[in-house]
Coordinates of C-alpha atoms in Angstrom, one line a residue:
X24 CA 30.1 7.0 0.6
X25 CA 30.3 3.9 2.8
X26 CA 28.9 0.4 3.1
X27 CA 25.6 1.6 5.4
X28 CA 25.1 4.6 3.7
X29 CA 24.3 2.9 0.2
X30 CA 22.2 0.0 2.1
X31 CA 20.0 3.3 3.6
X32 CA 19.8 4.8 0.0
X33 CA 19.0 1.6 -1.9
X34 CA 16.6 0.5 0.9
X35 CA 14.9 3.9 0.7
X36 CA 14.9 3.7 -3.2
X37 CA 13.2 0.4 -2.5
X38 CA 10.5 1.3 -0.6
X39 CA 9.7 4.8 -2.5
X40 CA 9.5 2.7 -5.6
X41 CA 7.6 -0.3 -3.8
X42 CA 5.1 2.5 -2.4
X43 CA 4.7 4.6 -5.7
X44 CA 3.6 0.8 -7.5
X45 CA 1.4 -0.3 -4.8
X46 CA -0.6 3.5 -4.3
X47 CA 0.0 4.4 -8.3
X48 CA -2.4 1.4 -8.9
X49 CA -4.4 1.8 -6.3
X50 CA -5.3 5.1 -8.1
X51 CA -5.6 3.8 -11.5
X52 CA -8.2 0.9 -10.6
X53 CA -10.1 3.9 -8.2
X54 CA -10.2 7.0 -10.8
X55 CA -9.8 5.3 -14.3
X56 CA -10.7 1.4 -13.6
X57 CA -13.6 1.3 -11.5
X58 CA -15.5 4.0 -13.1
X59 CA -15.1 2.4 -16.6
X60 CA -15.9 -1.0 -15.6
X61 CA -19.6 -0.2 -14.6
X62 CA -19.9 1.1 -18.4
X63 CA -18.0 -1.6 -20.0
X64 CA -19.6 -4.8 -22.2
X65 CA -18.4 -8.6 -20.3
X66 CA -15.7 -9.2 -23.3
X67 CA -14.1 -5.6 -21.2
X68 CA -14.8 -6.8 -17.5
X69 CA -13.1 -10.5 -18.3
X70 CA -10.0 -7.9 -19.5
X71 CA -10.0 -6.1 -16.7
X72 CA -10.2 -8.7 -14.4
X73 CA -7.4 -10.2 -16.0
X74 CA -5.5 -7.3 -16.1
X75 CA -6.1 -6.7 -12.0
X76 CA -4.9 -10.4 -11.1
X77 CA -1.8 -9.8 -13.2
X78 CA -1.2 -6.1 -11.2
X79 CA -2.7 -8.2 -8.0
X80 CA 1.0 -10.5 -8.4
X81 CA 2.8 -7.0 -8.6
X82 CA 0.8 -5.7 -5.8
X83 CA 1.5 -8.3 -3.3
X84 CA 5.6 -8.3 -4.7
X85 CA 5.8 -4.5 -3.9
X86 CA 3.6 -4.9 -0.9
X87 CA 6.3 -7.2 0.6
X88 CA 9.0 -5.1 -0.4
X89 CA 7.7 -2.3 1.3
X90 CA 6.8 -4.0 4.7
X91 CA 10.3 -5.6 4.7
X92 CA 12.2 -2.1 3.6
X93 CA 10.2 -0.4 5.9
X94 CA 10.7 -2.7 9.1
X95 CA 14.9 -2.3 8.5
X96 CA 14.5 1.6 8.2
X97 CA 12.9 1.5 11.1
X98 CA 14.4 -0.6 13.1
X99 CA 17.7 1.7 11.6
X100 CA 16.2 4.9 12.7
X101 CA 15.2 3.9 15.7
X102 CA 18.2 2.1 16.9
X103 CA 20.8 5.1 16.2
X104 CA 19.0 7.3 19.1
X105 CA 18.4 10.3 17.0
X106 CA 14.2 9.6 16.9
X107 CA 12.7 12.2 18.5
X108 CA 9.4 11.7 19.8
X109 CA 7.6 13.5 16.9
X110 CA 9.7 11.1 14.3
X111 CA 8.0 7.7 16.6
X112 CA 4.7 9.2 16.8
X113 CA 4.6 10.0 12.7
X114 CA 6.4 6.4 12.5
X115 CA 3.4 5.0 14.2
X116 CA 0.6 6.7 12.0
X117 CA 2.4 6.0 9.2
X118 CA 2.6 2.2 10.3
X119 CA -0.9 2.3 11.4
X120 CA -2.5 3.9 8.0
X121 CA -0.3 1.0 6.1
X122 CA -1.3 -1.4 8.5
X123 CA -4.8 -1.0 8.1
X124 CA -4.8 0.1 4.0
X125 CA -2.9 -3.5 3.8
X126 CA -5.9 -5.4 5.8
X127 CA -8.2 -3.6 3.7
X128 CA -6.7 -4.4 0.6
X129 CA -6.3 -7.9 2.1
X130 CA -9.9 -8.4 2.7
X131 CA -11.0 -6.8 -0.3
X132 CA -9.8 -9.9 -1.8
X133 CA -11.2 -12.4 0.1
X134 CA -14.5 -10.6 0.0
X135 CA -14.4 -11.3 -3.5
X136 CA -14.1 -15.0 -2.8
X137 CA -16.1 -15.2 -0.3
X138 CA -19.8 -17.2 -1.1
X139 CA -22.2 -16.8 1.1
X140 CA -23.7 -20.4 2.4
X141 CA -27.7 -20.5 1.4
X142 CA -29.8 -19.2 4.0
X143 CA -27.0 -17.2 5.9
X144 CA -27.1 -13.4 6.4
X145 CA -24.2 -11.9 5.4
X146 CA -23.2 -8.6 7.5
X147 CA -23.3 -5.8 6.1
X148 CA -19.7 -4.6 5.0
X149 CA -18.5 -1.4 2.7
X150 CA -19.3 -1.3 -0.4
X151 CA -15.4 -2.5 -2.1
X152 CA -15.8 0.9 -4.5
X153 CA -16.2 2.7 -0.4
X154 CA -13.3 0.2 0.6
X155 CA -11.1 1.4 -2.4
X156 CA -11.3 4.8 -1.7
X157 CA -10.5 4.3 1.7
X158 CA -7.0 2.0 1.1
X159 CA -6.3 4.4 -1.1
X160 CA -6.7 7.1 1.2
X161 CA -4.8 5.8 4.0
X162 CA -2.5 4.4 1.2
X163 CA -1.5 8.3 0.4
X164 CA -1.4 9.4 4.0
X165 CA 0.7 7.0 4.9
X166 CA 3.0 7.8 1.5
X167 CA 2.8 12.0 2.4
X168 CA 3.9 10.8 5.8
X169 CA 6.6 8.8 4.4
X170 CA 7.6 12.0 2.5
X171 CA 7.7 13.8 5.8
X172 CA 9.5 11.9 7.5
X173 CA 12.5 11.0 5.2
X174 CA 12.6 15.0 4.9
X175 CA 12.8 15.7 8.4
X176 CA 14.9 12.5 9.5
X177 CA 17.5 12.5 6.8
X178 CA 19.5 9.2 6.2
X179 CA 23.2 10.1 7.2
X180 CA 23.8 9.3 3.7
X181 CA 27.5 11.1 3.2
X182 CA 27.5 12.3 6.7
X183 CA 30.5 11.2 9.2

């Protein structure tokens, strides 16, 4: 194996195992979190808050790993000629459904923060457990698609 072929495999390894972090605990706090949360006592809840900004640090490190694995395979599969117009437009749904489960996930945070001044309506927004299941959706489409594509574009890895 040469030089580019173990960058493709390591930066593919990179951004499976960056994906499988950021969706796996996306489907913890949405299935086993969430739902045990609204039971729990406040000594629990200040636990699990804890426990999601700690993941919230690992989140954001896979998060970045991803995007910046993810922009060199593309640019890489793109640039070599062989993307067929069914490859770009998968590469743009996938890119699209990460796009927007990131944002999501993005303002899910800020919501949290957010205080509303006295006096001020507030507009009606998703509830975050409807926002959850959403990033997480798009989160696993975008993953399946992932799956699809490194299946049906394969990396050259060993091939002259």
């Amino acid at each position: 194996m040469d030089i580019p072929s173990i960058t493709r495999l390591l930066l593919r390894l990179t951004h499976a195992l960056a994906a499988a972090a950021w969706l796996g605990g996306g489907v913890y706090y949405v299935l086993a979190l969430r739902p045990q949360m609204r039971q729990a006592d406040e000594e629990a809840r200040a636990l699990a808050r804890a426990a999601q900004r700690e993941f919230g640090r690992w989140s954001s490190m896979a998060a970045f790993l991803m995007v910046g694995s993810g922009v060199v395979m593309m640019w890489d599969g793109l640039a070599d000629g062989r993307g067929t117009i069914a490859y770009v437009v998968l590469l743009a749904v996938k890119v699209a459904a990460a796009a927007v489960a990131f944002w999501l996930a993005g303002s899910f945070v800020r919501s949290r923060r957010t205080v509303p001044l006295p006096g001020r309506k507030v507009p009606r927004q998703p509830s975050r457990f409807d926002r959850a299941w959403l990033i997480l959706m798009l989160g696993s489409v975008a993953f399946l698609l992932g799956v699809i594509l490194s299946s049906v574009y394969p990396t050259g890895i060993g091939q002259r």
